[in-house]
PDB file of C-alpha atoms in Angstrom:
ATOM      1  CA  MET A   1       0.000   0.000   0.000  1.00 91.00           C
ATOM      2  CA  GLN A   2       1.575   3.286  -1.099  1.00 93.00           C
ATOM      3  CA  MET A   3       0.577   6.828  -0.199  1.00 95.00           C
ATOM      4  CA  THR A   4       0.705   9.294  -3.086  1.00 95.00           C
ATOM      5  CA  TYR A   5      -0.503  12.511  -1.408  1.00 95.00           C
ATOM      6  CA  ILE A   6      -1.819  13.668   1.973  1.00 96.00           C
ATOM      7  CA  GLY A   7      -3.214  16.723   3.730  1.00 95.00           C
ATOM      8  CA  HIS A   8      -4.056  17.425   7.370  1.00 95.00           C
ATOM      9  CA  ASN A   9      -6.493  19.962   8.813  1.00 92.00           C
ATOM     10  CA  HIS A  10      -7.165  21.852   5.586  1.00 94.00           C
ATOM     11  CA  VAL A  11      -9.827  24.573   5.758  1.00 92.00           C
ATOM     12  CA  HIS A  12     -11.496  26.016   2.648  1.00 94.00           C
ATOM     13  CA  ASP A  13     -14.046  28.765   2.002  1.00 92.00           C
ATOM     14  CA  MET A  14     -17.755  28.073   1.691  1.00 91.00           C
ATOM     15  CA  ASP A  15     -17.490  28.046  -2.116  1.00 93.00           C
ATOM     16  CA  PHE A  16     -15.136  25.038  -2.038  1.00 95.00           C
ATOM     17  CA  LYS A  17     -16.040  22.379  -4.619  1.00 95.00           C
ATOM     18  CA  ILE A  18     -14.349  19.314  -6.115  1.00 96.00           C
ATOM     19  CA  GLU A  19     -15.398  18.063  -9.563  1.00 95.00           C
ATOM     20  CA  ARG A  20     -13.397  15.132 -10.934  1.00 95.00           C
ATOM     21  CA  PRO A  21     -15.424  13.154 -13.514  1.00 94.00           C
ATOM     22  CA  ASP A  22     -12.659  10.532 -13.787  1.00 92.00           C
ATOM     23  CA  GLY A  23     -11.593  10.534 -10.157  1.00 92.00           C
ATOM     24  CA  CYS A  24      -8.093  11.489  -9.050  1.00 90.00           C
ATOM     25  CA  GLY A  25      -6.233   8.409 -10.319  1.00 90.00           C
ATOM     26  CA  ASP A  26      -5.890   6.800  -6.881  1.00 94.00           C
ATOM     27  CA  TYR A  27      -8.027   5.733  -3.953  1.00 97.00           C
ATOM     28  CA  LEU A  28      -9.056   8.746  -1.863  1.00 97.00           C
ATOM     29  CA  ALA A  29      -9.764   8.623   1.883  1.00 97.00           C
ATOM     30  CA  LEU A  30     -11.515  11.662   3.363  1.00 97.00           C
ATOM     31  CA  LEU A  31     -12.104  12.716   6.959  1.00 96.00           C
ATOM     32  CA  ILE A  32     -14.594  15.571   6.737  1.00 95.00           C
ATOM     33  CA  LYS A  33     -15.129  17.719   9.828  1.00 94.00           C
ATOM     34  CA  SER A  34     -17.785  20.082   8.459  1.00 92.00           C
ATOM     35  CA  PRO A  35     -21.180  19.721   6.737  1.00 92.00           C
ATOM     36  CA  ALA A  36     -20.757  18.609   3.135  1.00 93.00           C
ATOM     37  CA  LEU A  37     -22.685  17.782  -0.006  1.00 93.00           C
ATOM     38  CA  PHE A  38     -21.726  14.755  -2.110  1.00 95.00           C
ATOM     39  CA  HIS A  39     -23.055  13.850  -5.554  1.00 94.00           C
ATOM     40  CA  VAL A  40     -23.147  10.055  -5.786  1.00 92.00           C
ATOM     41  CA  ASN A  41     -24.707   8.170  -8.720  1.00 89.00           C
ATOM     42  CA  GLY A  42     -26.734  11.199  -9.721  1.00 87.00           C
ATOM     43  CA  GLN A  43     -28.067  11.834  -6.218  1.00 89.00           C
ATOM     44  CA  ASP A  44     -27.268  14.548  -3.667  1.00 90.00           C
ATOM     45  CA  VAL A  45     -26.086  13.207  -0.320  1.00 89.00           C
ATOM     46  CA  TYR A  46     -25.945  15.732   2.515  1.00 90.00           C
ATOM     47  CA  THR A  47     -23.659  14.783   5.408  1.00 89.00           C
ATOM     48  CA  SER A  48     -23.285  16.092   8.940  1.00 86.00           C
ATOM     49  CA  PRO A  49     -19.793  16.840  10.304  1.00 90.00           C
ATOM     50  CA  ASN A  50     -17.305  14.140  11.286  1.00 91.00           C
ATOM     51  CA  ILE A  51     -17.656  11.501   8.594  1.00 93.00           C
ATOM     52  CA  PHE A  52     -15.289   9.209   6.697  1.00 96.00           C
ATOM     53  CA  PHE A  53     -15.694   8.792   2.947  1.00 96.00           C
ATOM     54  CA  LEU A  54     -13.714   6.413   0.725  1.00 97.00           C
ATOM     55  CA  TYR A  55     -13.528   6.832  -3.040  1.00 97.00           C
ATOM     56  CA  GLN A  56     -12.543   3.852  -5.140  1.00 94.00           C
ATOM     57  CA  LYS A  57      -9.941   4.348  -7.846  1.00 93.00           C
ATOM     58  CA  GLY A  58     -11.493   5.667 -11.060  1.00 91.00           C
ATOM     59  CA  THR A  59     -14.796   6.680  -9.430  1.00 94.00           C
ATOM     60  CA  PRO A  60     -16.113  10.186 -10.211  1.00 95.00           C
ATOM     61  CA  GLN A  61     -15.550  12.576  -7.308  1.00 96.00           C
ATOM     62  CA  TYR A  62     -18.042  15.354  -6.680  1.00 96.00           C
ATOM     63  CA  TYR A  63     -18.233  16.978  -3.245  1.00 96.00           C
ATOM     64  CA  GLU A  64     -18.444  20.490  -1.826  1.00 95.00           C
ATOM     65  CA  ALA A  65     -18.900  22.656   1.254  1.00 94.00           C
ATOM     66  CA  TYR A  66     -22.428  23.013   2.600  1.00 91.00           C
ATOM     67  CA  LYS A  67     -23.357  26.322   4.285  1.00 87.00           C
ATOM     68  CA  GLN A  68     -20.071  26.388   6.217  1.00 90.00           C
ATOM     69  CA  PRO A  69     -16.317  26.490   5.549  1.00 93.00           C
ATOM     70  CA  PHE A  70     -15.069  23.077   4.453  1.00 95.00           C
ATOM     71  CA  SER A  71     -12.623  21.333   6.812  1.00 95.00           C
ATOM     72  CA  ASN A  72     -10.998  17.980   6.150  1.00 96.00           C
ATOM     73  CA  ASP A  73      -8.041  15.591   6.329  1.00 96.00           C
ATOM     74  CA  TRP A  74      -7.310  13.281   3.401  1.00 96.00           C
ATOM     75  CA  PHE A  75      -4.875  10.982   1.728  1.00 97.00           C
ATOM     76  CA  ASN A  76      -4.526   9.339  -1.686  1.00 96.00           C
ATOM     77  CA  PHE A  77      -3.135   5.827  -1.962  1.00 96.00           C
ATOM     78  CA  THR A  78      -2.544   2.942  -4.349  1.00 95.00           C
ATOM     79  CA  LEU A  79      -2.670  -0.784  -3.678  1.00 92.00           C
ATOM     80  CA  ASP A  80       0.188  -3.224  -4.093  1.00 88.00           C
ATOM     81  CA  ALA A  81      -0.219  -6.930  -4.855  1.00 85.00           C
ATOM     82  CA  GLY A  82      -2.422  -8.525  -2.217  1.00 84.00           C
ATOM     83  CA  ASP A  83      -3.717  -5.219  -0.845  1.00 91.00           C
ATOM     84  CA  GLU A  84      -7.034  -5.539  -2.662  1.00 90.00           C
ATOM     85  CA  ASP A  85      -7.812  -8.678  -0.654  1.00 91.00           C
ATOM     86  CA  PHE A  86      -6.901  -6.848   2.559  1.00 91.00           C
ATOM     87  CA  LEU A  87      -9.224  -3.957   1.728  1.00 92.00           C
ATOM     88  CA  LYS A  88     -12.019  -6.261   0.587  1.00 90.00           C
ATOM     89  CA  LYS A  89     -11.949  -8.204   3.871  1.00 90.00           C
ATOM     90  CA  LEU A  90     -12.558  -4.996   5.845  1.00 91.00           C
ATOM     91  CA  HIS A  91     -15.953  -4.468   4.155  1.00 89.00           C
ATOM     92  CA  ILE A  92     -15.540  -0.696   4.125  1.00 92.00           C
ATOM     93  CA  PRO A  93     -18.187   0.624   1.713  1.00 92.00           C
ATOM     94  CA  PHE A  94     -17.102   2.925  -1.095  1.00 94.00           C
ATOM     95  CA  GLU A  95     -18.813   6.263  -1.726  1.00 93.00           C
ATOM     96  CA  LYS A  96     -20.873   6.068   1.463  1.00 91.00           C
ATOM     97  CA  PRO A  97     -20.539   8.451   4.452  1.00 92.00           C
ATOM     98  CA  ILE A  98     -19.505   6.705   7.671  1.00 91.00           C
ATOM     99  CA  PRO A  99     -20.094   8.735  10.896  1.00 89.00           C
ATOM    100  CA  ILE A 100     -17.015   8.964  13.092  1.00 88.00           C
ATOM    101  CA  ASN A 101     -17.435   9.487  16.836  1.00 81.00           C
ATOM    102  CA  ASN A 102     -13.747   9.822  17.746  1.00 84.00           C
ATOM    103  CA  MET A 103     -12.658  12.217  15.033  1.00 90.00           C
ATOM    104  CA  GLN A 104      -9.647  13.442  17.033  1.00 90.00           C
ATOM    105  CA  TYR A 105      -8.156   9.944  17.075  1.00 92.00           C
ATOM    106  CA  PHE A 106      -8.443   9.467  13.305  1.00 95.00           C
ATOM    107  CA  SER A 107      -7.264  13.006  12.590  1.00 95.00           C
ATOM    108  CA  LEU A 108      -4.199  12.400  14.776  1.00 94.00           C
ATOM    109  CA  LEU A 109      -3.376   9.296  12.743  1.00 95.00           C
ATOM    110  CA  ILE A 110      -3.436  11.385   9.562  1.00 96.00           C
ATOM    111  CA  LYS A 111      -1.322  14.066  11.250  1.00 95.00           C
ATOM    112  CA  ASN A 112       1.286  11.412  12.056  1.00 94.00           C
ATOM    113  CA  MET A 113       1.090  10.065   8.504  1.00 95.00           C
ATOM    114  CA  THR A 114       1.611  13.589   7.156  1.00 95.00           C
ATOM    115  CA  TYR A 115       4.820  13.890   9.170  1.00 93.00           C
ATOM    116  CA  GLU A 116       6.099  10.531   7.913  1.00 92.00           C
ATOM    117  CA  TYR A 117       5.207  11.407   4.323  1.00 92.00           C
ATOM    118  CA  TYR A 118       7.131  14.694   4.266  1.00 92.00           C
ATOM    119  CA  ALA A 119       9.971  13.847   6.707  1.00 89.00           C
ATOM    120  CA  GLY A 120      11.683  11.478   4.274  1.00 84.00           C
ATOM    121  CA  GLN A 121      13.176   9.345   7.024  1.00 85.00           C
ATOM    122  CA  ASN A 122      14.515   5.810   6.783  1.00 88.00           C
ATOM    123  CA  TYR A 123      11.733   3.218   6.631  1.00 89.00           C
ATOM    124  CA  GLY A 124       9.225   6.009   6.003  1.00 86.00           C
ATOM    125  CA  ARG A 125       7.419   4.020   3.341  1.00 89.00           C
ATOM    126  CA  GLU A 126       7.107   1.025   5.645  1.00 92.00           C
ATOM    127  CA  ALA A 127       5.820   3.232   8.462  1.00 93.00           C
ATOM    128  CA  LEU A 128       3.200   4.772   6.177  1.00 94.00           C
ATOM    129  CA  ASP A 129       2.076   1.316   5.047  1.00 93.00           C
ATOM    130  CA  HIS A 130       1.483   0.319   8.684  1.00 94.00           C
ATOM    131  CA  TYR A 131      -0.254   3.607   9.468  1.00 94.00           C
ATOM    132  CA  MET A 132      -2.644   3.234   6.533  1.00 96.00           C
ATOM    133  CA  ARG A 133      -3.475  -0.338   7.457  1.00 94.00           C
ATOM    134  CA  LEU A 134      -4.105   0.682  11.066  1.00 95.00           C
ATOM    135  CA  PHE A 135      -6.286   3.585   9.923  1.00 95.00           C
ATOM    136  CA  LEU A 136      -8.427   1.365   7.693  1.00 95.00           C
ATOM    137  CA  LEU A 137      -8.647  -1.355  10.350  1.00 94.00           C
ATOM    138  CA  LYS A 138      -9.936   1.175  12.885  1.00 93.00           C
ATOM    139  CA  ILE A 139     -12.471   2.468  10.349  1.00 93.00           C
ATOM    140  CA  ALA A 140     -13.637  -1.111   9.841  1.00 92.00           C
ATOM    141  CA  GLN A 141     -14.142  -1.424  13.600  1.00 87.00           C
ATOM    142  CA  VAL A 142     -16.536   1.531  13.509  1.00 84.00           C
ATOM    143  CA  ILE A 143     -18.867  -0.019  10.927  1.00 81.00           C
ATOM    144  CA  PRO A 144     -20.537  -2.770  13.030  1.00 64.00           C
ATOM    145  CA  SER A 145     -21.459  -0.231  15.693  1.00 56.00           C
ATOM    146  CA  LEU A 146     -23.232   1.829  13.050  1.00 54.00           C
ATOM    147  CA  ASN A 147     -25.614  -1.025  12.363  1.00 53.00           C
ATOM    148  CA  LYS A 148     -26.414  -1.259  16.082  1.00 52.00           C
ATOM    149  CA  GLY A 149     -26.557   2.495  16.628  1.00 48.00           C
ATOM    150  CA  ILE A 150     -29.569   4.736  16.649  1.00 47.00           C
ATOM    151  CA  GLU A 151     -32.879   3.207  15.660  1.00 53.00           C
ATOM    152  CA  LYS A 152     -33.292   3.319  11.883  1.00 56.00           C
ATOM    153  CA  ILE A 153     -36.498   5.315  12.100  1.00 58.00           C
ATOM    154  CA  HIS A 154     -34.663   8.243  13.727  1.00 70.00           C
ATOM    155  CA  HIS A 155     -31.331   8.086  11.885  1.00 71.00           C
ATOM    156  CA  ASP A 156     -32.050  10.485   9.013  1.00 73.00           C
ATOM    157  CA  LYS A 157     -33.854  12.885  11.319  1.00 80.00           C
ATOM    158  CA  PHE A 158     -30.932  13.099  13.753  1.00 85.00           C
ATOM    159  CA  SER A 159     -28.362  13.486  10.965  1.00 83.00           C
ATOM    160  CA  LEU A 160     -30.350  16.376   9.524  1.00 84.00           C
ATOM    161  CA  LEU A 161     -30.655  18.076  12.925  1.00 89.00           C
ATOM    162  CA  ARG A 162     -26.939  17.763  13.510  1.00 90.00           C
ATOM    163  CA  SER A 163     -26.215  19.163  10.070  1.00 88.00           C
ATOM    164  CA  LYS A 164     -28.441  22.151  10.888  1.00 89.00           C
ATOM    165  CA  ILE A 165     -26.527  22.779  14.110  1.00 92.00           C
ATOM    166  CA  TYR A 166     -23.137  22.753  12.363  1.00 90.00           C
ATOM    167  CA  SER A 167     -24.455  24.801   9.445  1.00 88.00           C
ATOM    168  CA  ALA A 168     -25.740  27.549  11.755  1.00 91.00           C
ATOM    169  CA  PRO A 169     -23.969  27.222  15.122  1.00 92.00           C
ATOM    170  CA  TYR A 170     -24.812  30.837  15.947  1.00 92.00           C
ATOM    171  CA  GLU A 171     -28.512  30.036  16.342  1.00 93.00           C
ATOM    172  CA  LYS A 172     -29.973  29.798  19.860  1.00 92.00           C
ATOM    173  CA  TRP A 173     -30.271  26.017  19.898  1.00 93.00           C
ATOM    174  CA  CYS A 174     -31.926  24.372  22.892  1.00 93.00           C
ATOM    175  CA  ILE A 175     -32.701  20.770  23.825  1.00 94.00           C
ATOM    176  CA  GLU A 176     -36.424  21.374  24.119  1.00 93.00           C
ATOM    177  CA  GLY A 177     -36.660  22.880  20.633  1.00 92.00           C
ATOM    178  CA  LEU A 178     -34.537  20.190  18.993  1.00 93.00           C
ATOM    179  CA  ALA A 179     -36.436  17.413  20.801  1.00 90.00           C
ATOM    180  CA  HIS A 180     -39.718  18.919  19.635  1.00 87.00           C
ATOM    181  CA  GLU A 181     -38.443  18.972  16.047  1.00 87.00           C
ATOM    182  CA  ALA A 182     -37.498  15.294  16.397  1.00 85.00           C
ATOM    183  CA  THR A 183     -40.923  14.574  17.971  1.00 82.00           C
ATOM    184  CA  LEU A 184     -39.249  13.064  21.038  1.00 84.00           C
ATOM    185  CA  SER A 185     -39.153  13.855  24.732  1.00 85.00           C
ATOM    186  CA  PRO A 186     -36.066  15.892  25.764  1.00 90.00           C
ATOM    187  CA  TYR A 187     -34.756  12.961  27.833  1.00 88.00           C
ATOM    188  CA  TYR A 188     -35.119  10.395  25.040  1.00 86.00           C
ATOM    189  CA  PHE A 189     -33.772  12.864  22.491  1.00 90.00           C
ATOM    190  CA  GLN A 190     -30.600  13.434  24.513  1.00 92.00           C
ATOM    191  CA  ARG A 191     -30.098   9.721  25.099  1.00 89.00           C
ATOM    192  CA  LEU A 192     -30.423   8.880  21.390  1.00 88.00           C
ATOM    193  CA  TYR A 193     -28.273  11.818  20.339  1.00 89.00           C
ATOM    194  CA  LYS A 194     -25.343  10.685  22.468  1.00 89.00           C
ATOM    195  CA  LYS A 195     -25.873   7.062  21.462  1.00 84.00           C
ATOM    196  CA  ASN A 196     -25.589   7.964  17.795  1.00 81.00           C
ATOM    197  CA  PHE A 197     -22.846  10.592  17.827  1.00 85.00           C
ATOM    198  CA  GLY A 198     -20.871   9.756  20.974  1.00 85.00           C
ATOM    199  CA  VAL A 199     -21.308  13.241  22.390  1.00 89.00           C
ATOM    200  CA  THR A 200     -24.118  15.070  24.170  1.00 94.00           C
ATOM    201  CA  CYS A 201     -26.189  17.481  22.138  1.00 94.00           C
ATOM    202  CA  LEU A 202     -25.138  20.469  24.288  1.00 95.00           C
ATOM    203  CA  LYS A 203     -21.468  19.567  23.888  1.00 94.00           C
ATOM    204  CA  ASP A 204     -21.962  19.182  20.131  1.00 94.00           C
ATOM    205  CA  ILE A 205     -23.472  22.665  19.930  1.00 95.00           C
ATOM    206  CA  ILE A 206     -20.398  24.017  21.713  1.00 95.00           C
ATOM    207  CA  ASN A 207     -18.122  22.033  19.384  1.00 93.00           C
ATOM    208  CA  ALA A 208     -19.925  23.485  16.364  1.00 93.00           C
ATOM    209  CA  ARG A 209     -19.434  27.017  17.661  1.00 94.00           C
ATOM    210  CA  ILE A 210     -15.777  26.418  18.473  1.00 94.00           C
ATOM    211  CA  GLU A 211     -15.088  25.014  14.985  1.00 91.00           C
ATOM    212  CA  TYR A 212     -16.879  28.022  13.490  1.00 92.00           C
ATOM    213  CA  ALA A 213     -14.758  30.338  15.625  1.00 94.00           C
ATOM    214  CA  LYS A 214     -11.534  28.588  14.610  1.00 93.00           C
ATOM    215  CA  TYR A 215     -12.228  29.446  10.982  1.00 90.00           C
ATOM    216  CA  TYR A 216     -12.707  33.165  11.715  1.00 93.00           C
ATOM    217  CA  LEU A 217      -9.686  33.267  14.019  1.00 93.00           C
ATOM    218  CA  SER A 218      -7.403  31.651  11.443  1.00 90.00           C
ATOM    219  CA  GLN A 219      -8.778  33.292   8.290  1.00 89.00           C
ATOM    220  CA  THR A 220      -9.735  36.851   9.381  1.00 92.00           C
ATOM    221  CA  ASN A 221      -8.548  39.727  11.546  1.00 91.00           C
ATOM    222  CA  LEU A 222     -11.965  40.267  13.109  1.00 94.00           C
ATOM    223  CA  SER A 223     -11.988  41.127  16.813  1.00 95.00           C
ATOM    224  CA  ILE A 224     -12.525  38.432  19.443  1.00 95.00           C
ATOM    225  CA  LYS A 225     -15.702  40.192  20.587  1.00 95.00           C
ATOM    226  CA  TYR A 226     -17.135  40.271  17.061  1.00 95.00           C
ATOM    227  CA  ILE A 227     -16.277  36.608  16.458  1.00 95.00           C
ATOM    228  CA  ALA A 228     -17.943  35.670  19.752  1.00 95.00           C
ATOM    229  CA  GLU A 229     -21.156  37.392  18.654  1.00 94.00           C
ATOM    230  CA  THR A 230     -20.935  35.837  15.183  1.00 94.00           C
ATOM    231  CA  CYS A 231     -20.694  32.383  16.761  1.00 94.00           C
ATOM    232  CA  GLY A 232     -23.784  32.875  18.917  1.00 93.00           C
ATOM    233  CA  TYR A 233     -22.286  33.976  22.226  1.00 94.00           C
ATOM    234  CA  GLU A 234     -23.948  36.761  24.212  1.00 91.00           C
ATOM    235  CA  ASN A 235     -20.596  37.951  25.564  1.00 91.00           C
ATOM    236  CA  ASP A 236     -16.951  37.383  24.736  1.00 92.00           C
ATOM    237  CA  VAL A 237     -16.031  36.276  28.287  1.00 95.00           C
ATOM    238  CA  HIS A 238     -18.265  33.202  28.003  1.00 94.00           C
ATOM    239  CA  PHE A 239     -16.852  32.535  24.530  1.00 95.00           C
ATOM    240  CA  MET A 240     -13.238  32.751  25.686  1.00 95.00           C
ATOM    241  CA  ARG A 241     -13.934  30.438  28.643  1.00 95.00           C
ATOM    242  CA  GLN A 242     -15.532  27.763  26.432  1.00 94.00           C
ATOM    243  CA  PHE A 243     -12.882  28.130  23.724  1.00 95.00           C
ATOM    244  CA  LYS A 244     -10.021  27.553  26.174  1.00 95.00           C
ATOM    245  CA  SER A 245     -11.869  24.665  27.804  1.00 94.00           C
ATOM    246  CA  SER A 246     -12.267  22.979  24.393  1.00 91.00           C
ATOM    247  CA  THR A 247      -8.875  23.733  22.837  1.00 92.00           C
ATOM    248  CA  GLY A 248      -6.529  24.445  25.756  1.00 94.00           C
ATOM    249  CA  LEU A 249      -5.780  27.852  24.198  1.00 94.00           C
ATOM    250  CA  THR A 250      -7.338  31.287  24.423  1.00 95.00           C
ATOM    251  CA  PRO A 251      -8.728  32.621  21.123  1.00 94.00           C
ATOM    252  CA  SER A 252      -5.747  34.997  20.881  1.00 94.00           C
ATOM    253  CA  GLU A 253      -3.268  32.190  21.504  1.00 94.00           C
ATOM    254  CA  PHE A 254      -4.983  30.021  18.872  1.00 92.00           C
ATOM    255  CA  ARG A 255      -4.849  32.853  16.320  1.00 91.00           C
ATOM    256  CA  LEU A 256      -1.167  33.482  17.014  1.00 89.00           C
ATOM    257  CA  GLN A 257      -0.429  29.759  16.632  1.00 87.00           C
ATOM    258  CA  GLN A 258      -2.124  29.737  13.198  1.00 81.00           C
ATOM    259  CA  TYR A 259      -0.047  32.684  12.025  1.00 76.00           C
ATOM    260  CA  LYS A 260       3.164  30.943  13.079  1.00 69.00           C
ATOM    261  CA  SER A 261       2.329  27.617  11.385  1.00 60.00           C
TER     262      SER A 261
END
């Protein structure tokens, strides 16, 4: 298994779009951290944040940002002799979004692969081969839990609600309103939400706002106070407290780190 290209933590504007009628020449693995729109077999497939998507070699690739800056990790790879059997045994579906609960873990794997790819050290190719196999094995472990996850009748409804939250994190979301939209009691709504996404709904709302803020902090010179208001916070003190709790950095420290990298 050989890696041909890789990218970690790339952020693009809301007009980001990929159109490759003949694919990219290799297999393409995507970790998408923002809402996205895929075009698969003539159909539009809207996805909530934190999904894995695997394109088979030679398959048309059409995907784009959806109402929010596009954030993703990715890598292209080819298969050596015997690798096709390895991939086939994992039963990872092609061109189908797979929700990822522990996105930080998978993103860290790609970060490590990115270092190996560009460092050019001895045994780098062998290390990348092991990393890719580990990555795909861990993705395969996620798939059975999907089939046991949230009840089928609620799956599409919850995915749409989550997509709405990440598309407009600045809205005044509340459990009661979201539960009403899902036609569930607040208690049952919260239980199913965490069961499906591995995080509480309130924490996910905070995560959506923090990710939204990261984009403005890294891509603009807007004031912290203005960004806090843009992300749905009533005051910048509350915003700064939640941002540091989530990232370990103040908004100013995060912005400075982005400028240095």
